[in-house]
Every structure is written in C-alpha cells, then in structure tokens.
Tab-separated table of C-alpha atoms in Angstrom:
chain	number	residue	atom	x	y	z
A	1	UNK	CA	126.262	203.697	160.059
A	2	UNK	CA	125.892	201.482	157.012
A	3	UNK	CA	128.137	198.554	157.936
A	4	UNK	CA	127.621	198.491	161.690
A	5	UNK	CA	131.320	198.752	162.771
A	6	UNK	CA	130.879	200.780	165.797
A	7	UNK	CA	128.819	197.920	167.548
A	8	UNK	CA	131.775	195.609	168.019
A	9	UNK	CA	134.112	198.750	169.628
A	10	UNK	CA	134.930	196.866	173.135
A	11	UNK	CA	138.199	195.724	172.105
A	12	UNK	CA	141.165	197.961	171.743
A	13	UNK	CA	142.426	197.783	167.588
A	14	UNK	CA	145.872	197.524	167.518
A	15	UNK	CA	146.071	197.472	163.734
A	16	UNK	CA	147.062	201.356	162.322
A	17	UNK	CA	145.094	203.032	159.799
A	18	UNK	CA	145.163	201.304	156.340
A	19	UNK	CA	145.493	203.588	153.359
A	20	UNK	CA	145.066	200.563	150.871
A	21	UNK	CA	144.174	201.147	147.460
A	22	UNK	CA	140.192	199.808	147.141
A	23	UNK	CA	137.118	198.611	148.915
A	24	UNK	CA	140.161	197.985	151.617
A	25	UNK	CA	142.903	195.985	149.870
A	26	UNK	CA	140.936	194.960	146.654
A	27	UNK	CA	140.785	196.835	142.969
A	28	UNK	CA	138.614	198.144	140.538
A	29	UNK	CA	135.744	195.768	139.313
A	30	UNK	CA	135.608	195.519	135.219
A	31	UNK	CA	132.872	197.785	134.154
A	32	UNK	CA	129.510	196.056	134.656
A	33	UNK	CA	131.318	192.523	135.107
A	34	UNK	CA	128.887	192.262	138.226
A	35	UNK	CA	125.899	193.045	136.805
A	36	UNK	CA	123.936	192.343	140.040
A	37	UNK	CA	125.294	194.997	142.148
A	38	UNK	CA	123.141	197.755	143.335
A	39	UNK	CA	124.018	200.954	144.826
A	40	UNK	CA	121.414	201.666	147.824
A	41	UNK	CA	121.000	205.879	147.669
A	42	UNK	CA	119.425	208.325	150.546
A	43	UNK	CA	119.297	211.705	149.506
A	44	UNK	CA	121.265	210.997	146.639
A	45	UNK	CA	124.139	209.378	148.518
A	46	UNK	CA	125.284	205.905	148.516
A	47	UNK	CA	125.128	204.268	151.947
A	48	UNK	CA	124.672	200.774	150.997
A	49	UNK	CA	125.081	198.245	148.316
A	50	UNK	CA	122.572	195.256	147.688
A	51	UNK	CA	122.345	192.713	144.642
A	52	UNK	CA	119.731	191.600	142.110
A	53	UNK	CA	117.992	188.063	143.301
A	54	UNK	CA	114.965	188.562	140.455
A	55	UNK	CA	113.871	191.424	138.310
A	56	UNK	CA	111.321	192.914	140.787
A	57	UNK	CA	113.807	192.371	144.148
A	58	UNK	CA	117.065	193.339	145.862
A	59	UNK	CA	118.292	191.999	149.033
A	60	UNK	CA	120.368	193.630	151.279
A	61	UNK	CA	121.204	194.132	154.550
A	62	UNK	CA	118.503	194.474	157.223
A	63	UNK	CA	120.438	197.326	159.417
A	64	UNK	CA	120.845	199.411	156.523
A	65	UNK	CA	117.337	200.118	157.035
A	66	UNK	CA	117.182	200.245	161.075
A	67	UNK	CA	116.570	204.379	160.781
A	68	UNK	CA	114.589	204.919	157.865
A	69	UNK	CA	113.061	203.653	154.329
A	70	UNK	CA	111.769	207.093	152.825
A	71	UNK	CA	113.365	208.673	150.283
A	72	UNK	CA	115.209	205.801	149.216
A	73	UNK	CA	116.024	204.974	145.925
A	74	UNK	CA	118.105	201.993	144.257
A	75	UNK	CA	120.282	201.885	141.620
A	76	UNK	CA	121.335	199.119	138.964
A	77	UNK	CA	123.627	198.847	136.133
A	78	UNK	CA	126.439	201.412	137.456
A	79	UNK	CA	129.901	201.137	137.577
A	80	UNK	CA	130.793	204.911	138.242
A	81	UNK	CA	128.279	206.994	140.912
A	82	UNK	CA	128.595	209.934	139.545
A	83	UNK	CA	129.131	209.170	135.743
A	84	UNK	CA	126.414	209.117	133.282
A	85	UNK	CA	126.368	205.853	131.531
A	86	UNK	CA	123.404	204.335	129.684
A	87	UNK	CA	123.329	200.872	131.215
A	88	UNK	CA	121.997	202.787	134.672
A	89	UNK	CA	118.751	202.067	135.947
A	90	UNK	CA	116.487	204.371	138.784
A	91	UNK	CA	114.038	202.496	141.079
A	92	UNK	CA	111.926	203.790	144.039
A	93	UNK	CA	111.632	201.543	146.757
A	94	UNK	CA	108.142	199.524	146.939
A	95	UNK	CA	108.700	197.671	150.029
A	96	UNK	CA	111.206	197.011	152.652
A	97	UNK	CA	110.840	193.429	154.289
A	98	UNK	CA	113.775	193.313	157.278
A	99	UNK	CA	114.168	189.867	158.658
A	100	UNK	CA	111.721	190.114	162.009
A	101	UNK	CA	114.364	188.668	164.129
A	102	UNK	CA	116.697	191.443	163.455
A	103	UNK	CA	118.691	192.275	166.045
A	104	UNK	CA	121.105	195.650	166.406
A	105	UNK	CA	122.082	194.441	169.445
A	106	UNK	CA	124.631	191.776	167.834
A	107	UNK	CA	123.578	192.617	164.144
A	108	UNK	CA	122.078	188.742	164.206
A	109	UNK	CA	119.274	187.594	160.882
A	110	UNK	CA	120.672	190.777	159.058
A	111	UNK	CA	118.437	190.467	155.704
A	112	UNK	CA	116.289	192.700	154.446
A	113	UNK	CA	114.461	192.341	150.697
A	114	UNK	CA	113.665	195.130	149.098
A	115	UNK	CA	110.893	195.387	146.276
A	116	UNK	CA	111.659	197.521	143.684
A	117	UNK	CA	108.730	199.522	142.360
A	118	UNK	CA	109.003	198.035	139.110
A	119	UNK	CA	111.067	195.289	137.429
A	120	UNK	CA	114.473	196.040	135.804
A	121	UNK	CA	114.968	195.455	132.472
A	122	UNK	CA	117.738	192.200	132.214
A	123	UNK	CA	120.370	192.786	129.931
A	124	UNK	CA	124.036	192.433	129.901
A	125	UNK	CA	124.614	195.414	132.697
A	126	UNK	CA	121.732	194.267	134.772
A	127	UNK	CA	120.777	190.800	135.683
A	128	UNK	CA	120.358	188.335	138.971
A	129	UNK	CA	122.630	186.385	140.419
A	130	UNK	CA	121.591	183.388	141.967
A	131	UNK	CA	122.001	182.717	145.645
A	132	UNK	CA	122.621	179.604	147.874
A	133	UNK	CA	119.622	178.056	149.040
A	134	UNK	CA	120.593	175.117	150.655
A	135	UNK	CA	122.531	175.105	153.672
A	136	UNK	CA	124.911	172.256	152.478
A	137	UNK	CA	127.245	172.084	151.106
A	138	UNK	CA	128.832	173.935	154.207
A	139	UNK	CA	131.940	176.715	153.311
A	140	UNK	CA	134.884	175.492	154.854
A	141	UNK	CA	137.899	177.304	155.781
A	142	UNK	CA	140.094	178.496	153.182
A	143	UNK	CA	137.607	178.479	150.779
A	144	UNK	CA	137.970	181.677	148.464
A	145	UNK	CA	134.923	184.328	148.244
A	146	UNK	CA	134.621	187.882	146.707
A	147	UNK	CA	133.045	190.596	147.378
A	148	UNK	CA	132.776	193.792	146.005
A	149	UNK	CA	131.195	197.796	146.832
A	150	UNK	CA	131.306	201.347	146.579
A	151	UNK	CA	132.442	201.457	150.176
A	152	UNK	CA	135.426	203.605	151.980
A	153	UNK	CA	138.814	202.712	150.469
A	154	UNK	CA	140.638	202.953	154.207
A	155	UNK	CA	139.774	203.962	157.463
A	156	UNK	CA	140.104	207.590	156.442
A	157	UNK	CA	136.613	207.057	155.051
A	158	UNK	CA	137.684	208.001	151.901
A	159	UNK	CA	135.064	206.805	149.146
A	160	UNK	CA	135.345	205.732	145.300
A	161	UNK	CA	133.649	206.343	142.299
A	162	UNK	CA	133.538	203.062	140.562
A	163	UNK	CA	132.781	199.615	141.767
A	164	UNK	CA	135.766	198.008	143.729
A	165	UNK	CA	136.091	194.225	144.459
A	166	UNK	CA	138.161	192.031	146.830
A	167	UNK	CA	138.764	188.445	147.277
A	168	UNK	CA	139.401	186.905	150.682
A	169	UNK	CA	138.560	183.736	152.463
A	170	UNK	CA	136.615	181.881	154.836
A	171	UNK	CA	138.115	181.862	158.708
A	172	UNK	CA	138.083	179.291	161.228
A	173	UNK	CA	134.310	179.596	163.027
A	174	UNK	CA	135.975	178.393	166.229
A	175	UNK	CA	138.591	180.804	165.501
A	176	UNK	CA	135.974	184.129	165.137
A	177	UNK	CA	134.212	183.147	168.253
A	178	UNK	CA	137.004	183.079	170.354
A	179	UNK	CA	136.731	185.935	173.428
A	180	UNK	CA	139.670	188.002	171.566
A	181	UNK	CA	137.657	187.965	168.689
A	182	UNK	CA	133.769	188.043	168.890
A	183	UNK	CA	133.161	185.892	171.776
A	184	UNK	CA	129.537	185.390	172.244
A	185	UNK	CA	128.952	188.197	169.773
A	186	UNK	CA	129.198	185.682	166.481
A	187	UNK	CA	126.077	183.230	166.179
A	188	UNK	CA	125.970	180.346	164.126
A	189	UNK	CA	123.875	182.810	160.936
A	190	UNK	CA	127.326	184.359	160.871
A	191	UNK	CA	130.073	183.493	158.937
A	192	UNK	CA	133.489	185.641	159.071
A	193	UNK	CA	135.513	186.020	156.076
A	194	UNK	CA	139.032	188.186	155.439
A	195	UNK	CA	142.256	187.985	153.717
A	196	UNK	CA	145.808	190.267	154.535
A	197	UNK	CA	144.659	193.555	154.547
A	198	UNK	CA	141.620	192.476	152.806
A	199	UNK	CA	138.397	193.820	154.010
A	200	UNK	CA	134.837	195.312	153.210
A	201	UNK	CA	134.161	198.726	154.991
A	202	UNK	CA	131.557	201.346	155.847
A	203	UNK	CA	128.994	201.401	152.536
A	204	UNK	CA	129.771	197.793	151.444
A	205	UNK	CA	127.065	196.708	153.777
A	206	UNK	CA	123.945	194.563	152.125
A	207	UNK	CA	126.641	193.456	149.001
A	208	UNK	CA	127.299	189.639	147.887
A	209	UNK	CA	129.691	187.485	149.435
A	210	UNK	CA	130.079	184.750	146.336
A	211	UNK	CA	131.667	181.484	145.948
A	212	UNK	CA	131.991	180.803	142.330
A	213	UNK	CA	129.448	183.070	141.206
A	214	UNK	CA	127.115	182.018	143.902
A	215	UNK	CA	125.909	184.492	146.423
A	216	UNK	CA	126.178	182.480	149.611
A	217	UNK	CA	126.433	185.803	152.460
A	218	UNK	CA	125.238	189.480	152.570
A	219	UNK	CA	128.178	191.893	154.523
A	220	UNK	CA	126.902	192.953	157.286
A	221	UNK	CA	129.379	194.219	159.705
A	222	UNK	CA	133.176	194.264	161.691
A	223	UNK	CA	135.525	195.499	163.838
A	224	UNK	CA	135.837	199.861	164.435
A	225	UNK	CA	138.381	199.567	161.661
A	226	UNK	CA	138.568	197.744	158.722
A	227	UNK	CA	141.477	195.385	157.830
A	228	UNK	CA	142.274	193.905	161.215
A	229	UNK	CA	143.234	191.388	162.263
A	230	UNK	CA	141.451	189.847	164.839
A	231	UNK	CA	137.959	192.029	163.493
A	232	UNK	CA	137.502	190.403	160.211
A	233	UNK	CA	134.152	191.129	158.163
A	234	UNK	CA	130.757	189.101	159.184
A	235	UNK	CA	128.370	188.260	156.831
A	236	UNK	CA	125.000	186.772	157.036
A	237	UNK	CA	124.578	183.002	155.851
A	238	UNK	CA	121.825	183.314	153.406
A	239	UNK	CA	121.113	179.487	152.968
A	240	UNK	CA	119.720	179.723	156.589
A	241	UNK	CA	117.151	181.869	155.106
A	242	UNK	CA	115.546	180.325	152.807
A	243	UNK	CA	112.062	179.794	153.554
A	244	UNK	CA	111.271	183.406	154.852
A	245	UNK	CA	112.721	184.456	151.624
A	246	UNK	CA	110.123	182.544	149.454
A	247	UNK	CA	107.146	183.536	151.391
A	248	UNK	CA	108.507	187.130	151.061
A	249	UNK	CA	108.795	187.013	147.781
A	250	UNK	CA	105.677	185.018	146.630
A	251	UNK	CA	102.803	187.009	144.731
C-alpha cells in the first residue's frame, strides 16, 4: 500500500467519503513548475512519488520499498503519466538505501534514497530541489507547506493523469499525539500537516512536503481515509536525517 493508511485503522473515521477534485482537495500543478517530482513505477504503474535531491539521487519514502525493489523504474520530467512529452526522462533503479531503523510497525525513520542508474540531465523540466538540513529553524504551527502527487483524487481511489498539488499547514504536535489522534503512534521524526479537506492520499507517498521551496518532509502516511479530520497526513522530518544522508550519498 504506497502511503501506509491501513496501519493507523484502530479508530473508527467518522468523516464520509470525499469526492474532492485533486490529490484530495488541491488542483492541477502548472506543467513542469515542480521540476523535482518523480513518479516511482512497478510494472509500469505509478505507486509512489519521490523528488530530485542531486542528479544521480531520489529520495523517497522508505515503505514504498518494504515488498520489493526489482523491476522498478523512476521517472522525471512528467506532468501527464500517460502522455508523451519530450521533457520525460527513464531511469532504472541502481540502489535502494531504506533508513535501517525503518519501522512498519509505526511507519517511524521512513526515508529511503534511491540511486538512479545514471544522472539526469538538469534542465528546466528536471532539476533538484534543495532540502532542509538543519533541524532549526523548527516549523511551527500554522506555517503553510505544499505538497503535490499523482496520488488518488478521493477515497474512491480514483487516480489522475497529471501532477496535482495542495497546500495545507502545519498542526499542533501536542495536538497529533493526543490518544484520539495518534497517541503513542506519532514520534518526534514525525510531523503532521493538513488543511479543510486538504490531504495527500494513497500514491503521494515518498513526495516533498516544502516550505518556500524548501523540502523540509517526505509523506509518508495517515488515517484509512484521506481528508479527516482527526487523521491528518504524517510526514517524515528530513532535517533529522541529515548525517545518514551524506554518508549515503558520498562516492
């Protein structure tokens, strides 16, 4: 499941099935305005996204991978899945590196780098985005953050073609962790993030959660359903990963 919502299923949902128009409440990205998306592909279907950190690497989310790594393939440069356009590029998967603290218990240290088996060529459809390596300053709440995907549009698990992109906000961490929440469930690599109606879903696992063009989070999972209330999206706080993502990545 590629954003991990059955794992939080012990609370009863009382939020109906959405039927909002994108990624679950967002809209349609401008064509290649986030040039750092990828589009994470098993037997030719999209099950998770990722983003461009340097021109040989990807990072993602770690659970994405929790079944298997072969036939895997990555794609950069798209805005439409099943459109031909000429800014799309193909990569096999070198390597997958998962965080070795991973945990599918609790979805805890979900990052995975993936090395692509060649570099991509940087232009204006394809290039990194930088990420947060510090861990301060800290996000507070309120603070506004996109996201965007290729995930379902609604609980239906209806998918879309072209990129789609939301903006929501940083919630209260005392707020998250309460019992009617995610209790004991949330640990301090989390962060939760959601707005009215506003949600990643299944396949937006492994994207960016940005502040000001900053990749500061990787979505990694949620309640059953997306868009509720009291199951916002959780995404993993990738400041507090710093060093294991430098001696990952270094020759």
């Amino acid at each position: 499941m590629s954003r991990g919502r059955a794992i939080f299923a012990a609370a009863a949902l009382f939020a109906s099935i959405l039927t909002c128009e994108c990624i679950t409440g967002g809209k349609e990205s401008v064509g290649h305005s986030r040039p750092y998306m990828a589009s994470l592909q098993f037997s030719g279907k999209h099950e998770c996204g990722g983003f461009l950190i340097a021109e040989q690497w990807v990072m993602t989310a770690a659970h994405c991978f929790s079944q298997s790594t072969e036939g895997g393939k990555v794609i950069l440069g798209a805005h439409s899945l099943k459109e031909s356009e000429a800014t799309k590029q193909e990569f096999a998967i070198a390597e997958v590196y998962s965080h070795p603290d991973f945990s599918l218990e609790n979805y805890d240290h979900d990052i995975a780098l993936l090395k692509l088996d060649q570099p991509a060529k940087l232009g204006d459809a394809v290039k990194p985005v930088p990420f947060q390596r510090e861990i301060t300053p800290v996000l507070q709440t309120g603070d506004e953050l996109s996201t965007a995907g290729w995930g379902s549009t609604n609980n239906l698990g209806s998918r879309p073609d072209k990129l789609q992109e939301v903006d929501i906000a940083v919630m209260m961490w005392r707020l998250c962790h309460r019992s009617d929440y995610y209790g004991t469930l949330l640990t301090s690599n989390m962060l939760c993030a959601s707005g009215k109606r506003k949600d990643t879903c299944d396949g937006d696992s492994g994207g960016p959660l940005l502040s000001k063009g900053v990749a500061v989070g990787i979505t990694s999972n949620g309640g059953r359903k997306c868009g509720t209330t009291r199951k916002p999206g959780l995404y993993t706080i990738i400041s507090h990963y710093t060093q294991w993502i430098d001696r990952t990545m270094q020759p």
